[in-house]
Short mmCIF file of C-alpha atoms and ligand atoms in Angstrom, two decimals:
data_model
loop_
_atom_site.label_atom_id
_atom_site.label_comp_id
_atom_site.label_asym_id
_atom_site.label_seq_id
_atom_site.Cartn_x
_atom_site.Cartn_y
_atom_site.Cartn_z
CA MET A 6 -69.89 7.08 14.51
CA ARG A 7 -66.88 4.86 13.97
CA ARG A 8 -67.34 1.44 15.46
CA TYR A 9 -64.76 -1.26 15.64
CA GLY A 10 -66.69 -4.44 16.17
CA LYS A 11 -67.83 -5.59 19.54
CA HIS A 12 -65.39 -7.35 21.80
CA THR A 13 -66.47 -10.70 23.14
CA ASP A 14 -65.80 -12.26 26.50
CA GLU A 15 -63.83 -14.89 24.71
CA ASP A 16 -61.36 -12.31 23.35
CA ASP A 17 -60.97 -10.93 26.79
CA ILE A 18 -60.06 -14.23 28.32
CA ARG A 19 -57.64 -15.12 25.58
CA SER A 20 -55.79 -11.85 25.70
CA ARG A 21 -55.27 -11.90 29.45
CA PRO A 22 -52.82 -14.51 30.59
CA ASN A 23 -54.16 -16.25 33.61
CA ARG A 24 -51.38 -16.87 36.07
CA LYS A 25 -53.30 -17.24 39.29
CA GLY A 26 -55.00 -20.57 38.73
CA ASN A 27 -57.46 -21.81 36.20
CA ARG A 28 -60.34 -19.49 36.64
CA PRO A 29 -60.47 -16.91 33.85
CA ARG A 30 -60.32 -13.45 35.33
CA THR A 31 -63.60 -12.24 33.98
CA HIS A 32 -64.59 -10.49 37.20
CA ILE A 33 -63.24 -7.20 35.84
CA ARG A 34 -65.63 -7.29 32.94
CA PRO A 35 -68.96 -6.28 34.52
CA LYS A 36 -67.33 -3.14 35.90
CA HIS A 37 -66.55 -1.87 32.42
CA GLU A 38 -69.51 -3.06 30.49
CA ASP A 39 -70.38 0.51 29.58
CA ALA A 40 -66.85 1.37 28.44
CA ALA A 41 -66.65 3.35 25.22
CA GLU A 42 -64.67 2.17 22.23
CA GLY A 43 -61.81 4.31 21.03
CA PHE A 44 -58.90 4.29 18.60
CA VAL A 45 -55.40 5.27 19.73
CA LEU A 46 -54.18 8.20 17.63
CA THR A 47 -50.84 8.86 19.27
CA VAL A 48 -48.88 8.10 22.42
CA ASP A 49 -46.68 10.55 24.25
CA ARG A 50 -44.96 9.49 27.48
CA GLY A 51 -47.84 7.54 28.94
CA ARG A 52 -50.51 9.89 27.66
CA LEU A 53 -52.63 8.38 24.92
CA THR A 54 -54.70 10.49 22.58
CA CYS A 55 -57.75 8.55 21.46
CA LEU A 56 -60.66 9.18 19.17
CA VAL A 57 -63.92 8.16 20.85
CA GLU A 58 -66.89 8.54 18.53
CA ASP A 59 -65.89 11.96 17.21
CA THR A 60 -64.26 13.32 20.33
CA VAL A 61 -60.52 13.55 20.91
CA VAL A 62 -59.91 12.22 24.42
CA THR A 63 -56.67 12.10 26.40
CA ALA A 64 -56.27 8.94 28.42
CA MET A 65 -53.95 6.94 30.61
CA LYS A 66 -53.65 3.24 30.93
CA ALA A 67 -55.65 1.84 33.86
CA ARG A 68 -53.69 0.02 36.53
CA GLU A 69 -55.41 -3.27 35.78
CA LEU A 70 -53.75 -3.44 32.35
CA GLY A 71 -50.46 -4.15 34.07
CA ARG A 72 -47.51 -4.17 31.70
CA LYS A 73 -49.63 -4.33 28.61
CA ALA A 74 -49.15 -1.18 26.57
CA ALA A 75 -51.52 0.33 24.06
CA VAL A 76 -49.93 1.54 20.85
CA VAL A 77 -51.01 3.68 17.93
CA GLY A 78 -53.73 1.91 15.99
CA ASP A 79 -55.01 -0.03 18.97
CA ARG A 80 -58.71 -0.32 19.54
CA VAL A 81 -59.32 0.27 23.22
CA ALA A 82 -62.11 0.51 25.76
CA LEU A 83 -62.22 3.67 27.83
CA VAL A 84 -63.99 4.76 31.00
CA GLY A 85 -64.02 7.95 33.04
CA ASP A 86 -64.21 11.46 31.67
CA LEU A 87 -64.80 11.14 27.94
CA SER A 88 -65.78 14.76 27.40
CA GLY A 89 -62.48 15.59 25.74
CA ALA A 90 -62.44 18.84 27.72
CA LYS A 91 -59.10 20.41 28.59
CA ASP A 92 -57.21 18.75 31.45
CA THR A 93 -59.53 15.76 31.64
CA LEU A 94 -58.15 12.27 31.62
CA ALA A 95 -59.94 9.05 30.71
CA ARG A 96 -58.74 5.56 31.56
CA ILE A 97 -58.04 2.75 29.11
CA VAL A 98 -59.35 -0.45 30.69
CA ARG A 99 -58.97 -2.84 27.80
CA ILE A 100 -56.97 -3.30 24.61
CA GLU A 101 -58.91 -5.23 22.00
CA GLU A 102 -57.32 -8.13 20.21
CA ARG A 103 -55.04 -6.95 17.40
CA ALA A 104 -55.51 -7.95 13.79
CA SER A 105 -51.84 -7.21 13.10
CA LEU A 106 -48.81 -5.74 14.78
CA LEU A 107 -46.11 -4.12 12.69
CA ARG A 108 -42.77 -4.43 14.42
CA ARG A 109 -39.18 -3.75 13.64
CA THR A 110 -35.87 -3.89 15.41
CA ALA A 111 -33.33 -1.09 15.06
CA ASP A 112 -30.81 -3.58 13.66
CA ASP A 113 -30.92 -7.22 12.76
CA ASP A 114 -29.07 -8.14 15.96
CA ASP A 115 -31.13 -5.91 18.19
CA PRO A 116 -33.32 -8.04 20.46
CA TYR A 117 -35.51 -5.05 21.30
CA GLU A 118 -38.61 -4.86 19.15
CA ARG A 119 -40.24 -1.55 18.54
CA VAL A 120 -43.88 -1.62 17.69
CA VAL A 121 -44.61 0.59 14.73
CA VAL A 122 -48.38 0.31 14.69
CA ALA A 123 -51.22 -2.06 15.59
CA ASN A 124 -54.04 -3.17 13.31
CA ALA A 125 -52.51 -1.82 10.10
CA ASP A 126 -53.54 -3.76 7.01
CA GLN A 127 -51.47 -1.85 4.49
CA LEU A 128 -47.87 -0.68 4.56
CA ALA A 129 -47.16 2.36 2.41
CA ILE A 130 -43.42 2.22 1.80
CA VAL A 131 -42.45 5.79 1.02
CA THR A 132 -39.25 6.36 -0.94
CA ALA A 133 -37.99 9.65 -2.34
CA LEU A 134 -36.54 9.40 -5.83
CA ALA A 135 -33.90 11.92 -4.68
CA ASP A 136 -33.06 13.89 -1.52
CA PRO A 137 -32.66 11.46 0.16
CA GLU A 138 -31.49 8.94 -2.46
CA PRO A 139 -33.70 5.86 -2.80
CA ARG A 140 -32.44 2.87 -0.88
CA PRO A 141 -33.68 -0.42 -2.32
CA ARG A 142 -32.33 -2.27 0.72
CA LEU A 143 -34.74 -0.41 2.94
CA ILE A 144 -37.59 -1.05 0.51
CA ASP A 145 -36.79 -4.77 0.50
CA ARG A 146 -36.74 -4.86 4.27
CA CYS A 147 -40.06 -3.07 4.52
CA LEU A 148 -41.48 -5.55 2.02
CA VAL A 149 -40.29 -8.45 4.15
CA ALA A 150 -41.89 -6.89 7.22
CA ALA A 151 -45.13 -6.30 5.31
CA PHE A 152 -45.39 -9.83 3.95
CA ASP A 153 -44.44 -11.31 7.29
CA GLY A 154 -46.96 -9.20 9.18
CA GLY A 155 -49.77 -9.89 6.73
CA LEU A 156 -49.89 -6.28 5.49
CA THR A 157 -50.40 -5.42 1.83
CA PRO A 158 -47.54 -3.28 0.53
CA LEU A 159 -48.02 -0.06 -1.40
CA LEU A 160 -44.99 1.63 -2.94
CA VAL A 161 -45.08 5.43 -2.84
CA LEU A 162 -42.33 7.13 -4.82
CA THR A 163 -42.09 10.83 -3.99
CA LYS A 164 -40.14 13.78 -5.42
CA SER A 165 -40.38 12.73 -9.06
CA ASP A 166 -39.76 16.41 -9.79
CA LEU A 167 -36.16 15.79 -8.67
CA ALA A 168 -35.40 12.45 -10.34
CA SER A 169 -36.96 9.84 -12.58
CA ALA A 170 -38.80 6.82 -11.19
CA ASP A 171 -37.64 4.57 -14.04
CA GLU A 172 -34.85 2.76 -12.23
CA ILE A 173 -36.88 1.92 -9.15
CA LEU A 174 -39.87 0.91 -11.22
CA GLU A 175 -37.66 -1.38 -13.26
CA LEU A 176 -36.69 -3.17 -10.07
CA TYR A 177 -40.11 -3.28 -8.46
CA GLY A 178 -42.50 -2.95 -11.37
CA ALA A 179 -42.49 -6.70 -11.98
CA LEU A 180 -43.58 -7.44 -8.44
CA ASP A 181 -47.25 -6.79 -8.81
CA ILE A 182 -47.07 -4.33 -5.95
CA PRO A 183 -49.32 -1.33 -6.41
CA TYR A 184 -47.33 1.88 -6.67
CA VAL A 185 -47.89 5.62 -6.90
CA VAL A 186 -45.42 8.25 -8.13
CA THR A 187 -45.82 11.81 -6.84
CA SER A 188 -44.11 15.17 -7.35
CA ARG A 189 -44.04 18.58 -5.71
CA GLU A 190 -46.36 19.94 -8.38
CA GLU A 191 -48.84 17.11 -7.95
CA LEU A 192 -48.83 17.76 -4.22
CA GLU A 193 -49.82 21.33 -4.91
CA THR A 194 -52.60 20.48 -7.35
CA GLY A 195 -53.97 17.76 -5.07
CA GLN A 196 -53.30 15.07 -7.66
CA ALA A 197 -50.75 13.35 -5.45
CA ALA A 198 -53.23 12.95 -2.61
CA ASP A 199 -55.95 11.81 -5.00
CA ARG A 200 -53.77 9.13 -6.48
CA VAL A 201 -52.65 7.80 -3.10
CA ARG A 202 -56.19 8.00 -1.72
CA GLU A 203 -57.37 5.50 -4.31
CA HIS A 204 -55.49 2.86 -2.34
CA LEU A 205 -56.64 3.80 1.14
CA ALA A 206 -60.40 3.40 1.52
CA GLY A 207 -61.45 0.91 4.18
CA LYS A 208 -57.89 0.24 5.29
CA VAL A 209 -55.51 1.21 8.06
CA THR A 210 -52.38 2.29 6.20
CA ALA A 211 -49.06 2.89 7.93
CA PHE A 212 -46.65 5.18 6.09
CA VAL A 213 -43.04 4.20 6.69
CA GLY A 214 -39.71 5.21 5.20
CA HIS A 215 -36.47 7.06 5.72
CA SER A 216 -36.55 10.52 7.29
CA GLY A 217 -37.25 13.32 4.82
CA VAL A 218 -38.91 11.26 2.09
CA GLY A 219 -42.18 13.15 2.47
CA LYS A 220 -44.42 10.96 4.64
CA THR A 221 -45.82 13.81 6.70
CA THR A 222 -46.22 16.06 3.67
CA LEU A 223 -48.31 13.36 2.04
CA VAL A 224 -50.37 12.50 5.10
CA ASN A 225 -51.14 16.18 5.61
CA ALA A 226 -52.24 16.47 2.01
CA LEU A 227 -54.47 13.42 2.46
CA VAL A 228 -56.28 14.51 5.61
CA PRO A 229 -55.77 18.26 6.07
CA LYS A 230 -58.88 18.87 8.17
CA GLU A 231 -58.46 15.93 10.52
CA ARG A 232 -54.80 16.77 10.89
CA ARG A 233 -55.58 20.30 12.05
CA ARG A 234 -58.41 19.18 14.30
CA ILE A 235 -56.52 16.43 16.01
CA THR A 236 -53.08 17.96 16.30
CA GLY A 237 -54.76 20.92 17.98
CA HIS A 238 -55.14 18.52 20.90
CA VAL A 239 -51.76 16.90 20.63
CA ASN A 240 -48.67 18.75 21.76
CA ALA A 241 -45.25 17.68 20.58
CA VAL A 242 -46.26 15.92 17.41
CA THR A 243 -43.27 17.44 15.74
CA GLY A 244 -40.24 19.01 17.29
CA ARG A 245 -36.47 18.82 17.30
CA GLY A 246 -35.59 21.52 14.84
CA ARG A 247 -36.59 20.38 11.38
CA HIS A 248 -40.17 19.18 11.11
CA THR A 249 -39.14 15.66 11.63
CA THR A 250 -41.85 13.42 13.05
CA THR A 251 -41.06 12.07 16.50
CA SER A 252 -44.03 9.83 17.20
CA ALA A 253 -46.56 7.93 15.16
CA LEU A 254 -49.87 9.66 14.55
CA ALA A 255 -53.03 8.03 13.18
CA LEU A 256 -55.61 10.15 11.42
CA PRO A 257 -59.03 9.13 10.12
CA LEU A 258 -59.60 9.44 6.39
CA GLU A 259 -61.98 12.20 5.46
CA GLY A 260 -65.10 11.02 3.72
CA ALA A 261 -64.23 7.32 3.83
CA GLU A 262 -63.66 4.59 6.37
CA GLY A 263 -59.99 4.03 7.01
CA TRP A 264 -56.98 5.51 8.71
CA VAL A 265 -53.58 6.79 7.72
CA VAL A 266 -50.70 6.53 10.16
CA ASP A 267 -47.72 8.83 9.87
CA THR A 268 -44.61 7.40 11.52
CA PRO A 269 -41.16 8.77 12.38
CA GLY A 270 -38.45 8.22 9.77
CA VAL A 271 -36.34 5.11 10.16
CA ARG A 272 -32.67 4.63 9.36
CA SER A 273 -33.06 0.89 9.13
CA PHE A 274 -35.77 -1.69 9.39
CA GLY A 275 -34.29 -4.49 11.46
CA LEU A 276 -35.77 -7.92 10.92
CA ALA A 277 -34.31 -9.81 13.86
CA HIS A 278 -37.77 -11.10 14.74
CA ILE A 279 -38.37 -12.66 11.32
CA ASP A 280 -37.42 -16.23 10.41
CA PRO A 281 -34.95 -16.14 7.45
CA SER A 282 -36.91 -18.88 5.67
CA ARG A 283 -39.80 -16.43 5.35
CA VAL A 284 -37.78 -13.73 3.64
CA ILE A 285 -38.29 -15.29 0.19
CA HIS A 286 -42.04 -14.53 0.39
CA ALA A 287 -41.23 -10.85 0.02
CA PHE A 288 -39.58 -11.64 -3.33
CA PRO A 289 -42.45 -13.18 -5.32
CA ASP A 290 -40.56 -12.65 -8.60
CA LEU A 291 -37.86 -14.97 -7.25
CA GLU A 292 -40.04 -17.27 -5.19
CA ALA A 293 -41.63 -18.39 -8.44
CA GLY A 294 -38.25 -19.76 -9.48
CA THR A 295 -37.47 -21.83 -6.38
CA GLY A 296 -39.19 -25.00 -7.69
CA ASP A 297 -35.87 -26.61 -8.62
CA CYS A 298 -34.02 -25.58 -5.48
CA PRO A 299 -32.65 -28.32 -3.20
CA ARG A 300 -34.76 -29.06 -0.14
CA ALA A 301 -34.57 -26.36 2.54
CA CYS A 302 -32.47 -24.25 0.17
CA SER A 303 -31.17 -21.10 1.82
CA HIS A 304 -31.21 -19.48 -1.65
CA ASP A 305 -27.66 -18.43 -0.94
CA GLU A 306 -25.86 -21.67 -1.82
CA PRO A 307 -24.24 -23.18 -4.96
CA ASP A 308 -27.17 -25.45 -5.97
CA CYS A 309 -29.79 -22.75 -5.62
CA ALA A 310 -31.98 -22.66 -8.72
CA LEU A 311 -32.32 -18.91 -8.63
CA ASP A 312 -29.08 -18.26 -10.53
CA GLN A 313 -30.51 -20.13 -13.50
CA TRP A 314 -33.90 -18.44 -13.05
CA VAL A 315 -32.22 -15.05 -13.34
CA ALA A 316 -29.92 -16.19 -16.17
CA ASP A 317 -33.03 -17.25 -18.09
CA GLY A 318 -34.33 -13.71 -17.76
CA HIS A 319 -37.28 -14.43 -15.43
CA ALA A 320 -36.16 -11.88 -12.85
CA ASP A 321 -33.79 -8.96 -12.53
CA PRO A 322 -30.29 -9.94 -11.26
CA ALA A 323 -30.40 -6.93 -8.94
CA ARG A 324 -33.30 -8.55 -7.13
CA LEU A 325 -31.37 -11.76 -6.51
CA TYR A 326 -28.42 -9.73 -5.31
CA SER A 327 -30.77 -7.88 -3.01
CA LEU A 328 -32.31 -11.07 -1.61
CA ARG A 329 -28.89 -12.57 -0.92
CA ARG A 330 -27.57 -9.44 0.68
CA LEU A 331 -30.57 -9.40 2.96
CA LEU A 332 -30.19 -13.09 3.80
CA SER A 333 -26.49 -12.79 4.50
CA THR A 334 -26.85 -9.80 6.79
CA ARG A 335 -29.54 -11.74 8.63
CA GLU A 336 -27.28 -14.79 8.87
CA ARG A 337 -24.25 -12.95 10.09
CA HIS A 338 -26.18 -11.93 13.14
CA GLU A 339 -27.64 -15.32 13.84
CA GLY A 340 -24.66 -16.57 15.81
CA ASP A 341 -24.40 -13.38 17.85
N1 GTP B 1270 -39.17 18.39 -4.26
C1 GTP B 1270 -40.04 17.74 -3.48
N2 GTP B 1270 -39.99 17.88 -2.14
C2 GTP B 1270 -40.86 17.23 -1.40
C3 GTP B 1270 -41.86 16.38 -1.94
N3 GTP B 1270 -42.57 15.84 -0.93
C4 GTP B 1270 -42.05 16.33 0.21
N4 GTP B 1270 -41.02 17.17 -0.04
C5 GTP B 1270 -40.17 17.90 0.94
O1 GTP B 1270 -39.36 16.98 1.63
C6 GTP B 1270 -39.09 17.47 2.97
C7 GTP B 1270 -39.35 16.40 3.99
O2 GTP B 1270 -40.74 16.11 4.01
P1 GTP B 1270 -41.48 15.44 5.25
O3 GTP B 1270 -42.87 15.23 4.84
O4 GTP B 1270 -41.24 16.21 6.50
O5 GTP B 1270 -40.70 14.07 5.38
P2 GTP B 1270 -40.97 12.88 6.39
O6 GTP B 1270 -40.86 11.62 5.60
O7 GTP B 1270 -42.21 13.09 7.15
O8 GTP B 1270 -39.70 12.98 7.38
P3 GTP B 1270 -39.57 12.45 8.90
O9 GTP B 1270 -40.74 12.97 9.66
O10 GTP B 1270 -38.26 13.02 9.38
O11 GTP B 1270 -39.53 10.97 8.84
C8 GTP B 1270 -39.96 18.70 3.14
O12 GTP B 1270 -39.16 19.84 2.98
C9 GTP B 1270 -40.98 18.59 2.02
O13 GTP B 1270 -41.46 19.83 1.58
C10 GTP B 1270 -41.90 16.24 -3.39
O14 GTP B 1270 -42.72 15.52 -3.98
N5 GTP B 1270 -40.97 16.94 -4.10
MG1 MG B 1271 -42.60 13.20 9.14
ZN1 ZN B 1272 -32.69 -21.64 -3.67
#
């Protein structure tokens, strides 16, 4: 039912580095010509749960993939037992070329990149208005990651029953980023899911944010049937006391093309892998004011035109403060 575009031989050659001479290693191809296409729903210690047509299949990576790892959101080719029956195991023989790869580091000085999800085209940045308190720094960092990774951001502000959205909307309302505000009551009436769903059709949306902001609650409200069907096959989706999510889980939208990906809560969203000169793109309200900046302005120096831009009322001073704080934490780690 769900098809992900045919792979081509060209893709295959490009994605497989060829170390042993000049001949592309296409000899593997004919063996797997009849491989089925699947979508990686979740990964748990080497076991990958994939959706193949409409069947939930457990798979392992085939030896020939070497060190290449499939991640949630990957489109893969599978062979072997695709029945989805208990205790069967299929093999993933190919990972299709990725349209995007959302990554983060634990901290800005952490060289180790964690992949959040492959092929996402939208980043839903989920922030609770209270419990836990909203953290604009984390929002800004997620925005930088989204812009840098070519994902469209969507701001989801939850728990408006506990606190007002006014302050956050004042900061981010001018950004032209689509946003949705939800409350406990709207979750119960289904309005919350409806409002978020308007932004999801045809897209792969990754939900990210601090632990406890309500990502899983929302994803479950969005795709209740698929959630039950698929997690019936997946052990250990949640665990560790509270219902905190421990691994990413992709679920197909019901009644529309598209996927939602629930991810574990993050404490920080490290940007060590992102060039500081690209950070400004995540601040379009400020980027518009950089025309008079000196060449190669760091935007954190005395001649930067942004002070005047803010003084003239074109952007909120809190946003400039936020940009500079982000740039300076990035810088501090550069020499490390
Ligand atoms: N008052 C209120 N509580 C909410 C709302 N949305 C979610 N919650 C509660 O917030 C708590 C945390 O929700 P989760 O959905 O588990 O949060 P999460 O973002 O998935 O957390 P992690 O998996 O740890 O990252 C739960 O007790 C929810 O019932 C809301 O709109 N209002
Ligand atoms: Mg969760
Ligand atoms: Zn500047």
